[in-house]
CSV table of N, CA and C in Angstrom, one decimal:
chain,number,residue,atom,x,y,z
A,20,UNK,N,-14.1,14.4,-8.2
A,20,UNK,CA,-13.7,15.2,-9.3
A,20,UNK,C,-14.4,16.6,-9.2
A,21,UNK,N,-15.6,16.6,-8.8
A,21,UNK,CA,-16.3,17.9,-8.6
A,21,UNK,C,-15.6,18.8,-7.6
A,22,UNK,N,-15.1,18.2,-6.5
A,22,UNK,CA,-14.4,19.0,-5.5
A,22,UNK,C,-13.1,19.5,-6.1
A,23,UNK,N,-12.4,18.7,-6.9
A,23,UNK,CA,-11.1,19.2,-7.5
A,23,UNK,C,-11.3,20.3,-8.4
A,24,UNK,N,-12.4,20.3,-9.1
A,24,UNK,CA,-12.7,21.4,-10.1
A,24,UNK,C,-13.4,22.5,-9.4
A,25,UNK,N,-13.7,22.4,-8.1
A,25,UNK,CA,-14.3,23.5,-7.4
A,25,UNK,C,-15.7,23.8,-7.9
A,26,UNK,N,-16.4,22.8,-8.3
A,26,UNK,CA,-17.8,22.9,-8.8
A,26,UNK,C,-18.7,23.0,-7.6
A,27,UNK,N,-19.8,23.7,-7.7
A,27,UNK,CA,-20.8,23.8,-6.7
A,27,UNK,C,-22.1,23.2,-7.2
A,28,UNK,N,-22.6,22.2,-6.5
A,28,UNK,CA,-23.8,21.5,-6.9
A,28,UNK,C,-24.9,22.0,-6.0
A,29,UNK,N,-26.0,22.4,-6.5
A,29,UNK,CA,-27.2,22.8,-5.7
A,29,UNK,C,-28.4,22.0,-6.2
A,30,UNK,N,-29.0,21.4,-5.2
A,30,UNK,CA,-30.2,20.6,-5.5
A,30,UNK,C,-31.4,21.1,-4.8
A,31,UNK,N,-32.5,21.0,-5.4
A,31,UNK,CA,-33.7,21.5,-4.8
A,31,UNK,C,-34.8,20.5,-5.0
A,32,UNK,N,-35.5,20.2,-4.0
A,32,UNK,CA,-36.6,19.2,-4.2
A,32,UNK,C,-37.8,19.8,-3.4
A,33,UNK,N,-38.9,20.0,-4.2
A,33,UNK,CA,-40.1,20.5,-3.6
A,33,UNK,C,-41.3,19.7,-4.1
A,34,UNK,N,-42.2,19.6,-3.2
A,34,UNK,CA,-43.4,18.9,-3.6
A,34,UNK,C,-44.6,19.6,-2.9
A,35,UNK,N,-45.5,20.1,-3.7
A,35,UNK,CA,-46.6,20.8,-3.2
A,35,UNK,C,-47.7,19.8,-2.8
A,36,UNK,N,-48.6,20.2,-2.0
A,36,UNK,CA,-49.8,19.4,-1.6
A,36,UNK,C,-50.5,18.9,-2.9
A,37,UNK,N,-50.7,17.6,-3.0
A,37,UNK,CA,-51.4,17.1,-4.1
A,37,UNK,C,-50.5,16.7,-5.3
A,38,UNK,N,-49.2,17.0,-5.3
A,38,UNK,CA,-48.4,16.6,-6.4
A,38,UNK,C,-48.3,15.1,-6.6
A,39,UNK,N,-48.2,14.4,-5.5
A,39,UNK,CA,-48.0,12.9,-5.6
A,39,UNK,C,-49.3,12.3,-6.2
A,40,UNK,N,-50.4,12.7,-5.7
A,40,UNK,CA,-51.7,12.2,-6.3
A,40,UNK,C,-51.8,12.6,-7.8
A,41,UNK,N,-51.4,13.8,-8.1
A,41,UNK,CA,-51.5,14.2,-9.5
A,41,UNK,C,-50.5,13.4,-10.4
A,42,UNK,N,-49.3,13.1,-9.9
A,42,UNK,CA,-48.3,12.3,-10.6
A,42,UNK,C,-48.8,10.9,-10.8
A,43,UNK,N,-49.4,10.3,-9.8
A,43,UNK,CA,-50.0,9.0,-9.9
A,43,UNK,C,-51.1,8.9,-10.9
A,44,UNK,N,-51.9,9.9,-10.9
A,44,UNK,CA,-53.0,10.0,-11.9
A,44,UNK,C,-52.5,10.1,-13.3
A,45,UNK,N,-51.5,11.0,-13.5
A,45,UNK,CA,-50.9,11.1,-14.8
A,45,UNK,C,-50.2,9.8,-15.3
A,46,UNK,N,-49.5,9.2,-14.4
A,46,UNK,CA,-48.8,7.9,-14.7
A,46,UNK,C,-49.8,6.8,-15.1
A,47,UNK,N,-50.9,6.8,-14.3
A,47,UNK,CA,-51.9,5.7,-14.6
A,47,UNK,C,-52.5,6.0,-16.0
A,48,UNK,N,-52.6,7.3,-16.3
A,48,UNK,CA,-53.2,7.6,-17.6
A,48,UNK,C,-52.4,7.3,-18.8
A,49,UNK,N,-51.1,7.1,-18.7
A,49,UNK,CA,-50.3,6.8,-19.8
A,49,UNK,C,-49.7,5.4,-19.7
A,50,UNK,N,-50.1,4.6,-18.8
A,50,UNK,CA,-49.8,3.2,-18.7
A,50,UNK,C,-48.4,2.9,-18.3
A,51,UNK,N,-47.9,3.5,-17.2
A,51,UNK,CA,-46.5,3.3,-16.8
A,51,UNK,C,-46.3,1.9,-16.3
A,52,UNK,N,-47.4,1.1,-16.0
A,52,UNK,CA,-47.2,-0.3,-15.6
A,52,UNK,C,-46.6,-1.1,-16.7
A,53,UNK,N,-46.6,-0.6,-17.9
A,53,UNK,CA,-46.0,-1.4,-19.0
A,53,UNK,C,-44.4,-1.4,-18.9
A,54,UNK,N,-43.9,-0.4,-18.1
A,54,UNK,CA,-42.5,-0.4,-17.9
A,54,UNK,C,-42.0,-1.5,-17.0
A,55,UNK,N,-42.9,-2.1,-16.2
A,55,UNK,CA,-42.5,-3.1,-15.2
A,55,UNK,C,-42.2,-4.4,-16.0
A,56,UNK,N,-40.9,-4.8,-16.0
A,56,UNK,CA,-40.6,-6.0,-16.7
A,56,UNK,C,-40.6,-7.3,-15.9
A,57,UNK,N,-40.3,-7.1,-14.6
A,57,UNK,CA,-40.3,-8.3,-13.7
A,57,UNK,C,-41.0,-7.9,-12.3
A,58,UNK,N,-41.7,-8.9,-11.8
A,58,UNK,CA,-42.3,-8.7,-10.5
A,58,UNK,C,-42.0,-9.9,-9.6
A,59,UNK,N,-41.6,-9.6,-8.4
A,59,UNK,CA,-41.1,-10.7,-7.4
A,59,UNK,C,-41.9,-10.5,-6.1
A,60,UNK,N,-42.0,-11.7,-5.4
A,60,UNK,CA,-42.5,-11.7,-4.1
A,60,UNK,C,-41.4,-11.3,-3.1
A,61,UNK,N,-41.7,-11.0,-1.9
A,61,UNK,CA,-40.7,-10.5,-1.0
A,61,UNK,C,-39.6,-11.6,-0.7
A,62,UNK,N,-40.0,-12.9,-0.8
A,62,UNK,CA,-39.1,-14.0,-0.5
A,62,UNK,C,-38.1,-14.2,-1.7
A,63,UNK,N,-38.3,-13.5,-2.8
A,63,UNK,CA,-37.5,-13.7,-4.0
A,63,UNK,C,-36.6,-12.4,-4.2
A,64,UNK,N,-36.3,-11.6,-3.1
A,64,UNK,CA,-35.6,-10.4,-3.3
A,64,UNK,C,-34.2,-10.6,-3.9
A,65,UNK,N,-33.6,-11.8,-3.6
A,65,UNK,CA,-32.3,-12.1,-4.1
A,65,UNK,C,-32.3,-12.2,-5.6
A,66,UNK,N,-33.4,-12.9,-6.1
A,66,UNK,CA,-33.5,-13.0,-7.6
A,66,UNK,C,-33.8,-11.7,-8.2
A,67,UNK,N,-34.6,-10.8,-7.5
A,67,UNK,CA,-34.9,-9.5,-8.0
A,67,UNK,C,-33.6,-8.7,-8.2
A,68,UNK,N,-32.8,-8.7,-7.2
A,68,UNK,CA,-31.5,-7.9,-7.3
A,68,UNK,C,-30.6,-8.5,-8.3
A,69,UNK,N,-30.6,-9.8,-8.5
A,69,UNK,CA,-29.8,-10.5,-9.5
A,69,UNK,C,-30.3,-10.0,-10.9
A,70,UNK,N,-31.6,-9.9,-11.1
A,70,UNK,CA,-32.1,-9.4,-12.3
A,70,UNK,C,-31.6,-8.0,-12.6
A,71,UNK,N,-31.6,-7.1,-11.6
A,71,UNK,CA,-31.1,-5.8,-11.7
A,71,UNK,C,-29.6,-5.7,-12.0
A,72,UNK,N,-28.8,-6.5,-11.3
A,72,UNK,CA,-27.4,-6.5,-11.5
A,72,UNK,C,-27.0,-7.0,-12.9
A,73,UNK,N,-27.7,-8.0,-13.4
A,73,UNK,CA,-27.4,-8.5,-14.7
A,73,UNK,C,-28.1,-7.7,-15.8
A,74,UNK,N,-28.8,-6.7,-15.4
A,74,UNK,CA,-29.5,-5.8,-16.4
A,74,UNK,C,-30.4,-6.5,-17.3
A,75,UNK,N,-31.2,-7.4,-16.7
A,75,UNK,CA,-32.1,-8.2,-17.5
A,75,UNK,C,-33.5,-7.6,-17.5
A,76,UNK,N,-33.7,-6.5,-16.7
A,76,UNK,CA,-35.0,-5.9,-16.6
A,76,UNK,C,-35.0,-4.5,-16.7
A,77,UNK,N,-36.1,-3.9,-17.1
A,77,UNK,CA,-36.3,-2.5,-17.3
A,77,UNK,C,-36.7,-1.9,-15.9
A,78,UNK,N,-37.7,-2.4,-15.3
A,78,UNK,CA,-38.2,-2.0,-14.0
A,78,UNK,C,-38.5,-3.2,-13.2
A,79,UNK,N,-37.9,-3.4,-12.1
A,79,UNK,CA,-38.1,-4.6,-11.3
A,79,UNK,C,-38.9,-4.2,-10.0
A,80,UNK,N,-39.9,-4.9,-9.7
A,80,UNK,CA,-40.8,-4.5,-8.6
A,80,UNK,C,-40.8,-5.7,-7.6
A,81,UNK,N,-40.6,-5.4,-6.3
A,81,UNK,CA,-40.7,-6.4,-5.2
A,81,UNK,C,-41.9,-6.0,-4.4
A,82,UNK,N,-42.9,-6.8,-4.4
A,82,UNK,CA,-44.2,-6.5,-3.6
A,82,UNK,C,-44.0,-6.9,-2.2
A,83,UNK,N,-44.0,-5.9,-1.3
A,83,UNK,CA,-43.7,-6.1,0.1
A,83,UNK,C,-44.8,-7.0,0.8
A,84,UNK,N,-45.9,-7.1,0.3
A,84,UNK,CA,-47.0,-7.8,1.0
A,84,UNK,C,-47.1,-9.2,0.5
A,85,UNK,N,-46.2,-9.7,-0.3
A,85,UNK,CA,-46.3,-11.1,-0.8
A,85,UNK,C,-45.1,-11.9,-0.2
A,86,UNK,N,-45.5,-13.0,0.4
A,86,UNK,CA,-44.5,-13.9,0.9
A,86,UNK,C,-44.6,-15.2,0.3
């Protein structure tokens, strides 16, 4: 649709040194962990994706170090 209407999309992504650490600190300060509704081990990735597809969770996390 954008091509048919001859729209131009311009995206820019920049990250300065220290931005990631600052964002993590800010996120920890306001308790973003409360947004995680489901947590799964790596062996349960199918269940994790099913949770996403069925829209049963707000934020689904798969921990890569858990089997």
